[in-house]
Amino acid sequence: MITNQTGLQSQTFYRLNLLAEEFESEYGEIKLPLRINGKTCKVLFDTGSSPFQLITTQERAWSVSDLTIVDSLSGPLWWGQEITFYGFNVTKPIEFGGKALNNSKVYYAKDGLWDSIYSTLDVWGITGNAYFFENTVIIDYKNKLFRIK
């Protein structure tokens, strides 16, 4: 059963048996807790990052992958600068709410163009819609719960 911060239990979501995790939110940005290689890390949930399961720094991407580039994506950013992302198969466990997120890929920007974003937002990286394409996602802003079905 899910108990929110006020101690009230959400019977509706309990009956639906939805996986739920509390998230942090500031200025409308959602920071989800993912368990990455046994450690809980905050990742920014960005619906505009649909092609990516995970984006992070090169160092972090290499620390959870097999170091073999299996994908790349290049194109202009909205301010006209070219950017290239390299993707790797994740070999370390990634979990959300105790559920394994299998067959994952992690990406990093070739020139480190996004690295300052992660430190500024105090996140391990960014996750997009790709982890949840096969699920229904419910974002409960009132109780700061991210639910998947």
PDB file of C-alpha atoms in Angstrom:
ATOM      1  CA  MET A   1       0.000   0.000   0.000  1.00  0.00           C
ATOM      2  CA  ILE A   2       1.253   3.496  -0.808  1.00  0.00           C
ATOM      3  CA  THR A   3       1.353   6.019   2.017  1.00  0.00           C
ATOM      4  CA  ASN A   4       1.938   9.631   1.071  1.00  0.00           C
ATOM      5  CA  GLN A   5       3.692  12.315   3.123  1.00  0.00           C
ATOM      6  CA  THR A   6       0.523  13.176   5.049  1.00  0.00           C
ATOM      7  CA  GLY A   7       0.112   9.546   6.118  1.00  0.00           C
ATOM      8  CA  LEU A   8      -2.954   8.960   3.927  1.00  0.00           C
ATOM      9  CA  GLN A   9      -3.079   5.775   1.942  1.00  0.00           C
ATOM     10  CA  SER A  10      -4.053   5.761  -1.694  1.00  0.00           C
ATOM     11  CA  GLN A  11      -6.580   2.928  -1.941  1.00  0.00           C
ATOM     12  CA  THR A  12      -7.155   3.465  -5.659  1.00  0.00           C
ATOM     13  CA  PHE A  13      -3.542   2.946  -6.609  1.00  0.00           C
ATOM     14  CA  TYR A  14      -3.222   0.107  -4.115  1.00  0.00           C
ATOM     15  CA  ARG A  15      -6.066  -1.749  -5.823  1.00  0.00           C
ATOM     16  CA  LEU A  16      -4.444  -1.200  -9.209  1.00  0.00           C
ATOM     17  CA  ASN A  17      -1.171  -2.560  -7.807  1.00  0.00           C
ATOM     18  CA  LEU A  18       0.921   0.109  -9.507  1.00  0.00           C
ATOM     19  CA  LEU A  19       4.647   0.393  -9.016  1.00  0.00           C
ATOM     20  CA  ALA A  20       5.276   3.805  -7.470  1.00  0.00           C
ATOM     21  CA  GLU A  21       8.378   5.716  -6.416  1.00  0.00           C
ATOM     22  CA  GLU A  22       8.588   9.085  -4.744  1.00  0.00           C
ATOM     23  CA  PHE A  23      10.333  11.716  -6.814  1.00  0.00           C
ATOM     24  CA  GLU A  24      11.895  15.079  -6.157  1.00  0.00           C
ATOM     25  CA  SER A  25      10.452  18.041  -8.002  1.00  0.00           C
ATOM     26  CA  GLU A  26      11.718  21.565  -8.328  1.00  0.00           C
ATOM     27  CA  TYR A  27      10.365  24.049 -10.884  1.00  0.00           C
ATOM     28  CA  GLY A  28       8.393  21.207 -12.489  1.00  0.00           C
ATOM     29  CA  GLU A  29      11.468  19.066 -13.110  1.00  0.00           C
ATOM     30  CA  ILE A  30      11.075  15.451 -12.019  1.00  0.00           C
ATOM     31  CA  LYS A  31      14.074  13.653 -10.534  1.00  0.00           C
ATOM     32  CA  LEU A  32      13.491   9.911 -10.314  1.00  0.00           C
ATOM     33  CA  PRO A  33      15.410   7.507  -8.093  1.00  0.00           C
ATOM     34  CA  LEU A  34      17.002   4.771 -10.200  1.00  0.00           C
ATOM     35  CA  ARG A  35      19.130   2.063  -8.645  1.00  0.00           C
ATOM     36  CA  ILE A  36      22.237   1.958 -10.841  1.00  0.00           C
ATOM     37  CA  ASN A  37      24.739  -0.797 -10.123  1.00  0.00           C
ATOM     38  CA  GLY A  38      23.485  -1.100  -6.546  1.00  0.00           C
ATOM     39  CA  LYS A  39      23.471   2.621  -5.773  1.00  0.00           C
ATOM     40  CA  THR A  40      20.422   4.914  -5.712  1.00  0.00           C
ATOM     41  CA  CYS A  41      20.959   7.798  -8.128  1.00  0.00           C
ATOM     42  CA  LYS A  42      18.726  10.703  -9.125  1.00  0.00           C
ATOM     43  CA  VAL A  43      17.999  11.050 -12.836  1.00  0.00           C
ATOM     44  CA  LEU A  44      16.047  13.807 -14.519  1.00  0.00           C
ATOM     45  CA  PHE A  45      12.913  12.503 -16.258  1.00  0.00           C
ATOM     46  CA  ASP A  46      12.759  14.361 -19.575  1.00  0.00           C
ATOM     47  CA  THR A  47       9.870  13.541 -21.893  1.00  0.00           C
ATOM     48  CA  GLY A  48      11.768  15.310 -24.683  1.00  0.00           C
ATOM     49  CA  SER A  49      14.525  12.693 -24.509  1.00  0.00           C
ATOM     50  CA  SER A  50      12.404   9.932 -26.013  1.00  0.00           C
ATOM     51  CA  PRO A  51      15.181   8.184 -27.976  1.00  0.00           C
ATOM     52  CA  PHE A  52      17.232   7.614 -24.845  1.00  0.00           C
ATOM     53  CA  GLN A  53      16.877   5.306 -21.880  1.00  0.00           C
ATOM     54  CA  LEU A  54      19.832   6.971 -20.162  1.00  0.00           C
ATOM     55  CA  ILE A  55      22.143   9.869 -20.997  1.00  0.00           C
ATOM     56  CA  THR A  56      25.053  10.791 -18.755  1.00  0.00           C
ATOM     57  CA  THR A  57      28.741  11.658 -18.795  1.00  0.00           C
ATOM     58  CA  GLN A  58      31.260   9.537 -20.680  1.00  0.00           C
ATOM     59  CA  GLU A  59      32.809   8.339 -17.414  1.00  0.00           C
ATOM     60  CA  ARG A  60      29.468   7.222 -15.985  1.00  0.00           C
ATOM     61  CA  ALA A  61      28.369   5.621 -19.265  1.00  0.00           C
ATOM     62  CA  TRP A  62      31.586   3.627 -19.399  1.00  0.00           C
ATOM     63  CA  SER A  63      31.210   2.571 -15.747  1.00  0.00           C
ATOM     64  CA  VAL A  64      27.922   0.732 -16.458  1.00  0.00           C
ATOM     65  CA  SER A  65      28.563  -0.586 -19.969  1.00  0.00           C
ATOM     66  CA  ASP A  66      30.741  -2.948 -21.961  1.00  0.00           C
ATOM     67  CA  LEU A  67      32.550  -0.064 -23.760  1.00  0.00           C
ATOM     68  CA  THR A  68      31.428  -1.208 -27.222  1.00  0.00           C
ATOM     69  CA  ILE A  69      29.597   1.486 -29.191  1.00  0.00           C
ATOM     70  CA  VAL A  70      26.335  -0.068 -30.425  1.00  0.00           C
ATOM     71  CA  ASP A  71      24.505   3.095 -31.489  1.00  0.00           C
ATOM     72  CA  SER A  72      25.113   6.724 -32.357  1.00  0.00           C
ATOM     73  CA  LEU A  73      22.912   9.680 -33.061  1.00  0.00           C
ATOM     74  CA  SER A  74      23.984  13.032 -34.517  1.00  0.00           C
ATOM     75  CA  GLY A  75      22.133  16.204 -35.297  1.00  0.00           C
ATOM     76  CA  PRO A  76      21.808  19.893 -34.580  1.00  0.00           C
ATOM     77  CA  LEU A  77      20.749  21.164 -31.188  1.00  0.00           C
ATOM     78  CA  TRP A  78      18.035  23.787 -31.036  1.00  0.00           C
ATOM     79  CA  TRP A  79      20.726  26.520 -31.017  1.00  0.00           C
ATOM     80  CA  GLY A  80      22.359  25.125 -34.162  1.00  0.00           C
ATOM     81  CA  GLN A  81      25.389  23.367 -32.705  1.00  0.00           C
ATOM     82  CA  GLU A  82      26.030  19.822 -33.937  1.00  0.00           C
ATOM     83  CA  ILE A  83      25.972  17.122 -31.264  1.00  0.00           C
ATOM     84  CA  THR A  84      26.779  13.417 -31.408  1.00  0.00           C
ATOM     85  CA  PHE A  85      25.721  10.830 -28.857  1.00  0.00           C
ATOM     86  CA  TYR A  86      27.339   7.402 -28.516  1.00  0.00           C
ATOM     87  CA  GLY A  87      25.329   4.507 -27.094  1.00  0.00           C
ATOM     88  CA  PHE A  88      26.468   1.401 -25.221  1.00  0.00           C
ATOM     89  CA  ASN A  89      24.722  -1.693 -23.876  1.00  0.00           C
ATOM     90  CA  VAL A  90      24.336  -1.490 -20.113  1.00  0.00           C
ATOM     91  CA  THR A  91      25.958  -4.432 -18.333  1.00  0.00           C
ATOM     92  CA  LYS A  92      25.298  -3.361 -14.738  1.00  0.00           C
ATOM     93  CA  PRO A  93      21.881  -3.659 -13.059  1.00  0.00           C
ATOM     94  CA  ILE A  94      19.456  -0.735 -13.422  1.00  0.00           C
ATOM     95  CA  GLU A  95      16.231  -0.822 -11.375  1.00  0.00           C
ATOM     96  CA  PHE A  96      13.201   1.364 -10.765  1.00  0.00           C
ATOM     97  CA  GLY A  97      11.138   0.517  -7.696  1.00  0.00           C
ATOM     98  CA  GLY A  98      12.782  -2.888  -7.460  1.00  0.00           C
ATOM     99  CA  LYS A  99      11.898  -3.718 -11.083  1.00  0.00           C
ATOM    100  CA  ALA A 100      14.848  -4.483 -13.358  1.00  0.00           C
ATOM    101  CA  LEU A 101      15.056  -2.264 -16.435  1.00  0.00           C
ATOM    102  CA  ASN A 102      16.621  -4.744 -18.826  1.00  0.00           C
ATOM    103  CA  ASN A 103      18.109  -4.392 -22.298  1.00  0.00           C
ATOM    104  CA  SER A 104      19.181  -0.853 -21.538  1.00  0.00           C
ATOM    105  CA  LYS A 105      21.417   1.475 -23.461  1.00  0.00           C
ATOM    106  CA  VAL A 106      23.322   4.409 -22.017  1.00  0.00           C
ATOM    107  CA  TYR A 107      24.510   7.374 -24.078  1.00  0.00           C
ATOM    108  CA  TYR A 108      26.903  10.256 -23.665  1.00  0.00           C
ATOM    109  CA  ALA A 109      27.498  13.381 -25.733  1.00  0.00           C
ATOM    110  CA  LYS A 110      30.772  13.054 -27.647  1.00  0.00           C
ATOM    111  CA  ASP A 111      32.030  16.539 -26.774  1.00  0.00           C
ATOM    112  CA  GLY A 112      30.644  16.574 -23.225  1.00  0.00           C
ATOM    113  CA  LEU A 113      28.226  19.337 -24.227  1.00  0.00           C
ATOM    114  CA  TRP A 114      25.633  18.218 -21.672  1.00  0.00           C
ATOM    115  CA  ASP A 115      27.963  17.375 -18.767  1.00  0.00           C
ATOM    116  CA  SER A 116      27.371  20.671 -16.978  1.00  0.00           C
ATOM    117  CA  ILE A 117      23.622  19.983 -16.965  1.00  0.00           C
ATOM    118  CA  TYR A 118      24.085  16.934 -14.725  1.00  0.00           C
ATOM    119  CA  SER A 119      26.152  18.767 -12.139  1.00  0.00           C
ATOM    120  CA  THR A 120      23.920  21.860 -12.224  1.00  0.00           C
ATOM    121  CA  LEU A 121      20.809  19.737 -11.618  1.00  0.00           C
ATOM    122  CA  ASP A 122      22.630  17.383  -9.217  1.00  0.00           C
ATOM    123  CA  VAL A 123      21.648  14.262 -11.176  1.00  0.00           C
ATOM    124  CA  TRP A 124      23.478  11.162 -12.409  1.00  0.00           C
ATOM    125  CA  GLY A 125      21.979  11.730 -15.836  1.00  0.00           C
ATOM    126  CA  ILE A 126      18.732  11.927 -17.766  1.00  0.00           C
ATOM    127  CA  THR A 127      16.136   9.301 -18.592  1.00  0.00           C
ATOM    128  CA  GLY A 128      13.548   9.708 -21.284  1.00  0.00           C
ATOM    129  CA  ASN A 129      10.370   7.938 -22.293  1.00  0.00           C
ATOM    130  CA  ALA A 130      12.212   4.928 -23.759  1.00  0.00           C
ATOM    131  CA  TYR A 131      12.217   2.949 -20.496  1.00  0.00           C
ATOM    132  CA  PHE A 132       8.446   3.285 -20.263  1.00  0.00           C
ATOM    133  CA  PHE A 133       7.165   2.806 -23.844  1.00  0.00           C
ATOM    134  CA  GLU A 134       5.396  -0.419 -22.848  1.00  0.00           C
ATOM    135  CA  ASN A 135       3.858   1.073 -19.700  1.00  0.00           C
ATOM    136  CA  THR A 136       1.243   3.539 -18.590  1.00  0.00           C
ATOM    137  CA  VAL A 137       2.952   6.334 -16.655  1.00  0.00           C
ATOM    138  CA  ILE A 138       1.092   8.329 -14.008  1.00  0.00           C
ATOM    139  CA  ILE A 139       2.813  11.384 -12.578  1.00  0.00           C
ATOM    140  CA  ASP A 140       1.174  12.310  -9.291  1.00  0.00           C
ATOM    141  CA  TYR A 141       2.498  15.820  -8.664  1.00  0.00           C
ATOM    142  CA  LYS A 142       0.384  16.323  -5.543  1.00  0.00           C
ATOM    143  CA  ASN A 143       1.972  13.365  -3.719  1.00  0.00           C
ATOM    144  CA  LYS A 144       5.216  13.418  -5.736  1.00  0.00           C
ATOM    145  CA  LEU A 145       4.796   9.847  -6.914  1.00  0.00           C
ATOM    146  CA  PHE A 146       5.818   8.443 -10.287  1.00  0.00           C
ATOM    147  CA  ARG A 147       3.788   5.357 -11.111  1.00  0.00           C
ATOM    148  CA  ILE A 148       4.089   2.803 -13.869  1.00  0.00           C
ATOM    149  CA  LYS A 149       1.647   0.110 -14.872  1.00  0.00           C
TER     150      LYS A 149
END
